[in-house]
Amino acid sequence: MKAAGLGAAGTALGAVTITSAQAQEEWDEQFDVVVAGSGGAAFAGAIGALHGGASVVMLEKAPFIGGTTAKSGGGSWVPNNKWMAAMGHQDDKDTYLRYVARVSFPELYNDHSPTLGMTEHHWAQLNAFWDNAAGVFEKLDETGALPSGVFLSWDGKPAPDYHGHLEENGQILGRQLATMVDGKSGSGADMIDYMSIYAEDNGLDIRTEHRVVKIVRNEDGRVIGVHAETPDGLVRIGAAKGVIFGTGGFTHNPHMRTQFQRNPAMGGCAVPTNEGDLINMSSELGVKLGNLNEAWNQQEILEEVLEFSSVPSGVFFLGGDSAIAVNKHGKRMYDEKYVYPERTRSHHYYDQWTGDYPNLYQVFLFDDGAREFGGYLIPPAGADLPGYVITGDTLEALAENIQARFDSLAERIGTYKLGPDFLANLKDTITRYNGFAETGVDLDFHRGESPIDAYFHAVSVDKGNKNPYISAISETGPYYAILLAPGTLDTKGGPVFDANGQVLDVHDQPIPGFYVAGNAAASPSGKSYLGGGGTLGLGITFGYLAGQHAASQDA
Amino acid sequence: MKAAGLGAAGTALGAVTITSAQAQEEWDEQFDVVVAGSGGAAFAGAIGALHGGASVVMLEKAPFIGGTTAKSGGGSWVPNNKWMAAMGHQDDKDTYLRYVARVSFPELYNDHSPTLGMTEHHWAQLNAFWDNAAGVFEKLDETGALPSGVFLSWDGKPAPDYHGHLEENGQILGRQLATMVDGKSGSGADMIDYMSIYAEDNGLDIRTEHRVVKIVRNEDGRVIGVHAETPDGLVRIGAAKGVIFGTGGFTHNPHMRTQFQRNPAMGGCAVPTNEGDLINMSSELGVKLGNLNEAWNQQEILEEVLEFSSVPSGVFFLGGDSAIAVNKHGKRMYDEKYVYPERTRSHHYYDQWTGDYPNLYQVFLFDDGAREFGGYLIPPAGADLPGYVITGDTLEALAENIQARFDSLAERIGTYKLGPDFLANLKDTITRYNGFAETGVDLDFHRGESPIDAYFHAVSVDKGNKNPYISAISETGPYYAILLAPGTLDTKGGPVFDANGQVLDVHDQPIPGFYVAGNAAASPSGKSYLGGGGTLGLGITFGYLAGQHAASQDA
């Protein structure tokens, strides 16, 4: 075999093939199952393997566990779960399939097709998800690995799906679960706390600062272990039954991000270790790659994503009532209360005549009334303003200061000019929007009309508006603006896997011993987010199934 | 090594590693250089290798040579070529670099960056293209392999670039070359005729019905040959100096097309053999993949692309003067005279609220006046109408018949309904458009204003319109409609390569003996089309360089 060269970072990601005879001498340590990564999908894999009686080691690249899960809201989208049923919300498989097909693969959706237009593979995977998701979460709950319950909103209601206003959505509530902490919805950090404590109590060996750099296979093509870089040098760890990758996506690999993705993205919420290592290691293993063009999209604050790439937190919501988002031409682009993944798609709109993305950088504008109303991204009245908040006593001054901010960033983003029509259009936009405030109806973008809009946005102050999410923008300043850029929670493409979590080769055959789950994998959800926890619902379900399948293999 | 499984088609695409000792016994035949594919890039590779003194065999999967090149217009975009200079059109490297950076990577373009925002890799590749392209075409011309000259339009003018109206374009004319046949611009078929005759005269051995299915490498990782499937069984062919892939993209691989591409595409003009074989074979070789999200976009006639996937010809131009293209809501989307790759991007516009692509299927509408004017896709006055032309004596009837056509296709595309606002909006659209006909100025989409618009569209009849490309649509029928769908000429992603045409591994190191060119490769042109022949200009230049580099290796 060719010896892999050293990458720019000095890390030679790749694969190694050894003979059975060599394998006798290879390992520093050996376990039944090796799990790479330590987010929700990885822990589900570890726990699934532990439940199957396997010895398991977890290798995490970072100095701490939890991955992007620990930064997340911790929701899990689980259709047909017992907790929603207990609240009186019935689920239905046909309705589920119609919804997931429609939103995951809109250009392929076909109501005349037995697979609803999906490939046989996606049909099988999304059926497997329905068939197994609830059982996995119930098992995790019963064993104490992860106590679940229906995620409840600020006003105590179960969640609708993210595309709940579409005809193909069944208006079903309660698919979003949360980790329950003392009877209340917890966060992603709580999820990792529970799963890690349970897993360690049940024998999981967790190693941080262990970056898997090589996948080791034998002469039959079976994956039998890994090499990991550690502060103390390389360790060689055998996996008698399988290796499960729950190592996240490639948000922080600029090459993959720009050359694979559908949408322009400048970084994202994923932990900085999510650099596409698995895709690079898999490049020698005949792996079938899928869904490389998609991500769990999210908006970011421009200055933050330029500074960090891995941002502290993304722009999940746009708070405030007297607040709008406009593009470089001063025009609104969407329902500002709609879900983050869909808002983010607006950045990708490409103007073929100008040859650029007029929505690439956006201006989120609000006034003092919005600060009184509050909400995500809105500094409360009286609070100090973060440096990324641009101010102006008039719209003219605000526009000037926005341009000055872009100018100050020119070394990073190049010369970027608001359109010459920005101010005039902005004034027209505000006039029209203020008219919507009077009627309560957003004729352009349906603000507040999707079930998810109200679900995610508290009405903190009753101002007597017909639509509590649309309040007129003040005719006098001060005005505030925050610049928004496109990003991800993480990407969702990588090796294609089957219902057992096994990685498929380019001939659609499973590669023995090789498993993947979560954002490291080709998500069967295509371009959709499904609902809150669409990430972890899929990741934990297929992660657990992978762990179970690996544990059931002959050592 | 793992034995690759059989794919659905019974073809086990992949790689084989053998030892030097085994290699002594391996080959049925041996050449210095093996070229896979037989389009422009492949022939350039073969000729480059022949010029370097190598023995060369060409293996073509199809029963005939030429690939997609033979179906194409045969233009080649070659900056700074001597033929444009002879016509008095000077080129300039800085202008060239600014243009290619701006249009190839618009979201990365940065006028404050030493690489204009591009990666170092793309900077190097696009510099190498400038440095070598003209020399390669001059060499091919001088040797008689491919006689070139400036491509001239219907009115005898040299071509502007496809984004000639952008500020970063230098208004430079004549970069598009054509194969010269008896002093006139020839086609892609003429290009293949010239190159194949020249190459065979100079010793090239051409084999059709030879599908390369395995890349063979030795224990040092050097590519040393291939296995090819033929009607007479598998043949093993050694390549002492290198293997060059000019095998086209993955337009006809539905998995890759939907899971990798930025834009939805239903098929395209590429020959049906372009199924992404190289990406599947490369999956075991540690190859770095790039530009997977992009294609040379093109519109197709909906019924044709549903029937053939590989369409006879795409919708390069929208002819006629009293003619517009509208979406399912009866609204125009673009300058109908603008270039095909950019028009096609309109299909990708995604409406986040409805969760679908309102421009996915488009209606190209025209009247008898347009038939008098003529042009691409327009049946001349009096001619029989192809089955894909929908007619109606009134706009109402036309809309009904369009819906009936969609209904007739429901098994293939699912239930597809024109918006309830279609007819009303269409009437408003026509009224507004007819106003533009009076003034000659398209206030919405700049019809006819890009230099490329007039270049590609003859004015066949002088109707005295202020803008010859905008004529009012008749107030009385009959009306005609053709349904447009998104597609490609071919995709433009695959293995990343260096200035020698060598495939890079995931550590950015060249893989010895392994070369790629044309649409099989990760195009350094990113998302842009540059200008007419953007495909073949890059493919032939880097193909020839690959052939030269391979020939210069030690056997």
XYZ file of N, CA, C and O in Angstrom, chain A residues 318-441:
496
model
N -34.636 35.227 15.160
C -34.547 36.678 15.048
C -35.623 37.239 15.974
O -36.816 37.123 15.684
N -35.202 37.781 17.076
C -36.149 38.269 18.070
C -36.769 39.601 17.675
O -36.577 40.117 16.580
N -37.548 40.142 18.605
C -38.145 41.452 18.392
C -39.432 41.386 17.596
O -39.744 40.387 16.944
N -40.178 42.464 17.672
C -41.408 42.567 16.885
C -41.273 43.654 15.820
O -41.592 43.439 14.660
N -40.743 44.802 16.195
C -40.482 45.854 15.205
C -39.064 45.646 14.680
O -38.126 46.353 15.078
N -38.928 44.652 13.831
C -37.609 44.210 13.373
C -37.777 43.501 12.039
O -38.718 42.716 11.862
N -36.878 43.771 11.115
C -36.921 43.112 9.804
C -35.501 42.780 9.348
O -34.535 43.392 9.819
N -35.403 41.836 8.460
C -34.123 41.526 7.813
C -34.224 41.937 6.350
O -35.212 41.622 5.679
N -33.208 42.648 5.873
C -33.189 43.097 4.471
C -31.854 42.751 3.826
O -30.847 42.540 4.513
N -31.867 42.731 2.503
C -30.637 42.419 1.770
C -29.905 43.707 1.381
O -30.265 44.800 1.827
N -28.897 43.573 0.535
C -28.081 44.736 0.170
C -28.874 45.774 -0.612
O -28.402 46.898 -0.802
N -30.042 45.395 -1.083
C -30.911 46.347 -1.781
C -32.035 46.855 -0.888
O -32.986 47.474 -1.375
N -31.939 46.573 0.418
C -32.951 47.096 1.337
C -34.282 46.377 1.268
O -35.301 46.909 1.720
N -34.280 45.150 0.723
C -35.536 44.413 0.566
C -35.614 43.219 1.510
O -34.610 42.510 1.701
N -36.784 43.018 2.061
C -37.001 41.819 2.871
C -36.908 40.574 1.993
O -37.137 40.628 0.784
N -36.623 39.442 2.673
C -36.421 38.204 1.927
C -37.271 37.052 2.428
O -37.409 36.047 1.734
N -37.800 37.164 3.669
C -38.482 36.015 4.277
C -39.232 36.437 5.535
O -39.049 37.548 6.041
N -40.061 35.526 5.986
C -40.681 35.574 7.307
C -39.563 35.510 8.349
O -38.925 34.468 8.513
N -39.326 36.596 9.024
C -38.211 36.644 9.985
C -38.405 35.700 11.169
O -37.458 35.438 11.924
N -39.621 35.201 11.368
C -39.876 34.281 12.480
C -39.814 32.822 12.046
O -40.041 31.921 12.856
N -39.556 32.591 10.764
C -39.519 31.218 10.280
C -38.216 30.556 10.754
O -37.302 31.217 11.241
N -38.151 29.242 10.612
C -37.044 28.490 11.196
C -35.693 28.800 10.551
O -35.622 29.081 9.356
N -34.649 28.688 11.358
C -33.287 29.054 10.948
C -32.817 28.341 9.676
O -32.213 28.977 8.816
N -33.055 27.022 9.511
C -32.497 26.395 8.298
C -33.096 26.974 7.030
O -32.409 27.099 6.013
N -34.360 27.330 7.084
C -35.014 27.853 5.882
C -34.655 29.320 5.657
O -34.420 29.732 4.513
N -34.611 30.106 6.720
C -34.157 31.499 6.548
C -32.791 31.518 5.872
O -32.504 32.338 4.999
N -31.951 30.583 6.285
C -30.574 30.593 5.796
C -30.493 30.327 4.304
O -29.575 30.793 3.625
N -31.468 29.565 3.766
C -31.427 29.298 2.318
C -31.519 30.588 1.509
O -31.090 30.629 0.353
N -32.067 31.628 2.108
C -32.192 32.893 1.385
C -30.831 33.440 0.966
O -30.721 34.092 -0.075
N -29.805 33.169 1.751
C -28.465 33.703 1.430
C -27.953 33.164 0.101
O -27.081 33.750 -0.515
N -28.473 32.020 -0.280
C -27.979 31.357 -1.481
C -28.571 31.907 -2.772
O -28.130 31.567 -3.872
N -29.582 32.765 -2.654
C -30.188 33.287 -3.876
C -29.119 33.987 -4.724
O -28.412 34.875 -4.259
N -29.011 33.557 -5.960
C -27.964 34.024 -6.864
C -28.603 34.857 -7.962
O -29.552 34.415 -8.606
N -28.118 36.047 -8.151
C -28.616 36.930 -9.208
C -27.752 36.703 -10.439
O -26.584 37.110 -10.465
N -28.312 36.037 -11.434
C -27.491 35.660 -12.578
C -27.022 36.856 -13.381
O -25.995 36.789 -14.053
N -27.761 37.949 -13.305
C -27.357 39.124 -14.082
C -26.137 39.813 -13.457
O -25.176 40.146 -14.144
N -26.191 40.017 -12.133
C -25.062 40.658 -11.453
C -23.977 39.645 -11.115
O -22.869 40.026 -10.732
N -24.302 38.362 -11.218
C -23.297 37.339 -10.933
C -22.874 37.322 -9.486
O -21.716 37.011 -9.180
N -23.780 37.681 -8.607
C -23.423 37.603 -7.192
C -24.643 37.227 -6.355
O -25.734 36.993 -6.895
N -24.428 37.162 -5.062
C -25.462 36.766 -4.114
C -25.960 38.017 -3.382
O -25.335 38.444 -2.404
N -27.061 38.610 -3.836
C -27.499 39.866 -3.197
C -27.938 39.682 -1.747
O -28.035 40.665 -1.008
N -28.213 38.450 -1.344
C -28.616 38.173 0.036
C -27.482 37.569 0.863
O -27.731 37.066 1.954
N -26.259 37.602 0.331
C -25.171 36.909 1.020
C -24.975 37.453 2.433
O -24.941 36.699 3.402
N -24.836 38.753 2.541
C -24.777 39.406 3.851
C -26.080 40.170 4.024
O -26.482 40.922 3.146
N -26.709 39.992 5.153
C -28.023 40.597 5.370
C -27.978 41.540 6.568
O -27.104 41.438 7.426
N -28.918 42.449 6.585
C -29.016 43.437 7.659
C -30.264 43.144 8.477
O -31.390 43.227 7.963
N -30.054 42.767 9.732
C -31.182 42.605 10.645
C -31.340 43.932 11.388
O -30.443 44.362 12.110
N -32.486 44.589 11.180
C -32.704 45.955 11.656
C -33.817 45.974 12.696
O -34.853 45.329 12.500
N -33.601 46.718 13.790
C -34.651 46.830 14.819
C -34.551 48.164 15.524
O -33.597 48.933 15.313
N -35.535 48.423 16.364
C -35.592 49.716 17.042
C -35.746 49.506 18.550
O -35.679 48.381 19.041
N -35.974 50.589 19.266
C -36.100 50.461 20.724
C -37.327 49.662 21.131
O -37.322 48.994 22.172
N -38.383 49.732 20.324
C -39.571 48.933 20.635
C -39.256 47.445 20.631
O -39.745 46.681 21.464
N -38.436 47.044 19.683
C -38.037 45.635 19.616
C -37.212 45.259 20.845
O -37.316 44.141 21.360
N -36.409 46.186 21.322
C -35.600 45.898 22.512
C -36.506 45.721 23.725
O -36.192 44.931 24.622
N -37.593 46.451 23.733
C -38.562 46.289 24.820
C -39.234 44.903 24.730
O -39.430 44.223 25.735
N -39.532 44.486 23.501
C -40.177 43.186 23.266
C -39.215 42.044 23.596
O -39.596 41.020 24.157
N -37.951 42.232 23.215
C -36.931 41.242 23.514
C -36.885 40.097 22.530
O -37.501 40.133 21.463
N -36.129 39.063 22.903
C -35.975 37.899 22.045
C -34.537 37.724 21.608
O -33.667 38.565 21.862
N -34.322 36.627 20.913
C -32.988 36.215 20.503
C -32.308 37.312 19.687
O -32.912 37.923 18.816
N -31.058 37.564 19.993
C -30.204 38.498 19.248
C -30.508 39.964 19.590
O -29.797 40.863 19.144
N -31.569 40.228 20.339
C -31.975 41.602 20.634
C -31.444 41.997 22.019
O -31.841 41.405 23.024
N -30.549 42.972 22.088
C -30.082 43.417 23.415
C -31.260 44.049 24.168
O -31.931 44.935 23.636
N -31.536 43.568 25.388
C -32.662 44.134 26.137
C -32.506 45.644 26.314
O -31.385 46.178 26.279
N -33.627 46.299 26.481
C -33.601 47.750 26.689
C -32.654 48.074 27.840
O -32.710 47.463 28.898
N -31.788 49.023 27.609
C -30.878 49.447 28.650
C -29.575 48.671 28.713
O -28.611 49.140 29.328
N -29.538 47.499 28.113
C -28.314 46.688 28.179
C -27.228 47.287 27.287
O -27.513 47.995 26.319
N -25.983 46.985 27.627
C -24.870 47.393 26.775
C -24.986 46.690 25.425
O -25.464 45.565 25.340
N -24.516 47.370 24.387
C -24.602 46.796 23.045
C -23.320 46.046 22.712
O -22.225 46.600 22.854
N -23.446 44.797 22.254
C -22.250 44.098 21.765
C -21.654 44.851 20.576
O -22.361 45.604 19.894
N -20.376 44.621 20.322
C -19.686 45.337 19.249
C -20.274 45.101 17.881
O -20.125 45.941 16.987
N -20.948 43.991 17.673
C -21.502 43.720 16.344
C -22.805 44.453 16.084
O -23.336 44.388 14.978
N -23.342 45.144 17.091
C -24.562 45.929 16.858
C -24.171 47.307 16.320
O -23.414 48.035 16.950
N -24.688 47.624 15.152
C -24.423 48.907 14.501
C -25.603 49.818 14.817
O -26.758 49.373 14.810
N -25.333 51.077 15.095
C -26.418 51.985 15.470
C -26.456 53.206 14.555
O -25.486 53.531 13.873
N -27.602 53.874 14.587
C -27.766 55.122 13.845
C -29.006 55.838 14.349
O -30.033 55.192 14.569
N -28.914 57.134 14.502
C -30.078 57.881 14.994
C -31.146 58.034 13.926
O -32.305 58.284 14.220
N -30.713 57.915 12.691
C -31.659 57.963 11.572
C -31.352 56.779 10.663
O -30.290 56.147 10.779
N -32.261 56.495 9.737
C -31.987 55.426 8.779
C -30.793 55.796 7.899
O -29.992 54.935 7.528
N -30.669 57.091 7.606
C -29.531 57.552 6.807
C -28.219 57.243 7.529
O -27.268 56.717 6.944
N -28.195 57.594 8.810
C -26.978 57.369 9.600
C -26.711 55.877 9.749
O -25.556 55.424 9.687
N -27.787 55.100 9.937
C -27.607 53.664 10.074
C -26.996 53.081 8.794
O -26.053 52.277 8.850
N -27.527 53.492 7.646
C -27.005 52.986 6.370
C -25.528 53.345 6.210
O -24.716 52.526 5.775
N -25.193 54.560 6.597
C -23.781 54.968 6.515
C -22.902 54.116 7.418
O -21.788 53.724 7.052
N -23.414 53.853 8.612
C -22.620 53.078 9.561
C -22.524 51.604 9.168
O -21.522 50.951 9.454
N -23.570 51.109 8.513
C -23.494 49.741 7.995
C -22.410 49.662 6.916
O -21.569 48.763 6.917
N -22.418 50.650 6.013
C -21.395 50.653 4.969
C -20.003 50.778 5.576
O -19.049 50.123 5.131
N -19.894 51.615 6.599
C -18.590 51.769 7.267
C -18.141 50.444 7.886
O -16.957 50.093 7.856
N -19.097 49.684 8.424
C -18.738 48.383 8.994
C -18.242 47.437 7.901
O -17.219 46.766 8.058
N -18.968 47.398 6.783
C -18.493 46.562 5.663
C -17.095 47.009 5.228
O -16.224 46.178 4.969
N -16.906 48.328 5.164
C -15.591 48.832 4.746
C -14.499 48.357 5.705
O -13.390 48.024 5.289
N -14.833 48.320 6.993
C -13.829 47.922 7.998
C -13.486 46.432 7.867
O -12.471 45.985 8.386
N -14.344 45.693 7.194
C -14.127 44.250 7.035
C -13.553 43.904 5.658
O -13.439 42.729 5.306
N -13.179 44.927 4.899
C -12.825 44.699 3.490
C -11.644 43.751 3.318
O -11.591 42.998 2.339
N -10.699 43.756 4.253
C -9.580 42.824 4.115
C -10.062 41.377 4.141
O -9.459 40.504 3.528
N -11.147 41.154 4.872
C -11.644 39.783 5.023
C -12.649 39.397 3.937
O -12.659 38.258 3.488
N -13.514 40.331 3.573
C -14.601 39.973 2.658
C -14.530 40.717 1.318
O -15.379 40.513 0.455
N -13.498 41.518 1.129
C -13.409 42.305 -0.092
C -14.318 43.521 -0.023
O -15.110 43.685 0.911
N -14.166 44.377 -1.009
C -15.026 45.554 -1.087
C -16.473 45.095 -1.198
O -16.810 44.297 -2.079
N -17.294 45.557 -0.273
C -18.696 45.143 -0.300
C -19.556 46.380 -0.131
O -19.491 47.061 0.897
N -20.343 46.683 -1.131
C -21.135 47.908 -1.130
C -22.621 47.592 -1.045
O -23.125 46.755 -1.811
N -23.289 48.253 -0.140
C -24.747 48.246 -0.194
C -25.173 48.805 -1.550
O -24.481 49.664 -2.113
N -26.283 48.315 -2.072
C -26.759 48.841 -3.343
C -27.053 50.331 -3.239
O -27.428 50.828 -2.177
N -26.885 51.063 -4.337
C -27.220 52.499 -4.315
C -28.703 52.718 -3.997
O -29.095 53.813 -3.579
N -29.484 51.664 -4.183
C -30.919 51.739 -3.905
C -31.250 51.336 -2.472
O -32.420 51.273 -2.103
N -30.226 51.052 -1.664
C -30.473 50.480 -0.337
C -31.387 51.363 0.507
O -32.413 50.920 1.021
N -31.020 52.616 0.665
C -31.753 53.483 1.592
C -33.180 53.738 1.113
O -34.141 53.639 1.890
N -33.308 54.035 -0.166
C -34.659 54.298 -0.690
C -35.533 53.065 -0.569
O -36.690 53.134 -0.129
N -34.987 51.919 -0.946
C -35.761 50.691 -0.828
C -36.076 50.367 0.633
O -37.164 49.887 0.944
N -35.113 50.596 1.504
C -35.331 50.308 2.921
C -36.518 51.110 3.448
O -37.373 50.582 4.177
N -36.577 52.368 3.072
C -37.702 53.202 3.520
C -39.025 52.668 2.975
O -40.017 52.581 3.708
N -39.020 52.280 1.701
C -40.237 51.691 1.126
C -40.591 50.385 1.829
O -41.764 50.097 2.098
N -39.578 49.601 2.103
C -39.798 48.321 2.780
C -40.433 48.546 4.141
O -41.383 47.848 4.533
N -39.918 49.524 4.878
C -40.451 49.799 6.220
C -41.890 50.302 6.125
O -42.762 49.885 6.900
N -42.146 51.154 5.148
C -43.519 51.650 4.972
C -44.484 50.497 4.719
O -45.544 50.397 5.339
N -44.076 49.621 3.821
C -44.939 48.479 3.498
C -45.083 47.550 4.708
O -46.189 47.113 5.045
N -43.985 47.288 5.356
C -44.000 46.412 6.538
C -44.859 47.029 7.647
O -45.636 46.333 8.316
N -44.749 48.325 7.832
C -45.561 48.976 8.866
C -47.057 48.870 8.543
O -47.888 48.802 9.457
N -47.358 48.811 7.248
C -48.746 48.563 6.867
C -49.198 47.173 7.303
O -50.325 46.984 7.762
N -48.296 46.208 7.185
C -48.617 44.850 7.631
C -48.850 44.838 9.145
O -49.658 44.047 9.654
N -48.125 45.706 9.854
C -48.311 45.774 11.305
C -49.738 46.212 11.636
O -50.349 45.715 12.586
N -50.266 47.094 10.824
C -51.640 47.565 11.070
C -52.668 46.464 10.850
O -53.599 46.293 11.622
N -52.476 45.695 9.767
C -53.462 44.653 9.432
C -53.167 43.329 10.127
O -54.042 42.472 10.245
N -51.929 43.172 10.534
C -51.537 41.905 11.149
C -51.196 40.819 10.142
O -50.895 39.691 10.515
N -51.259 41.184 8.853
C -51.024 40.179 7.812
C -49.836 40.594 6.937
O -49.847 41.658 6.325
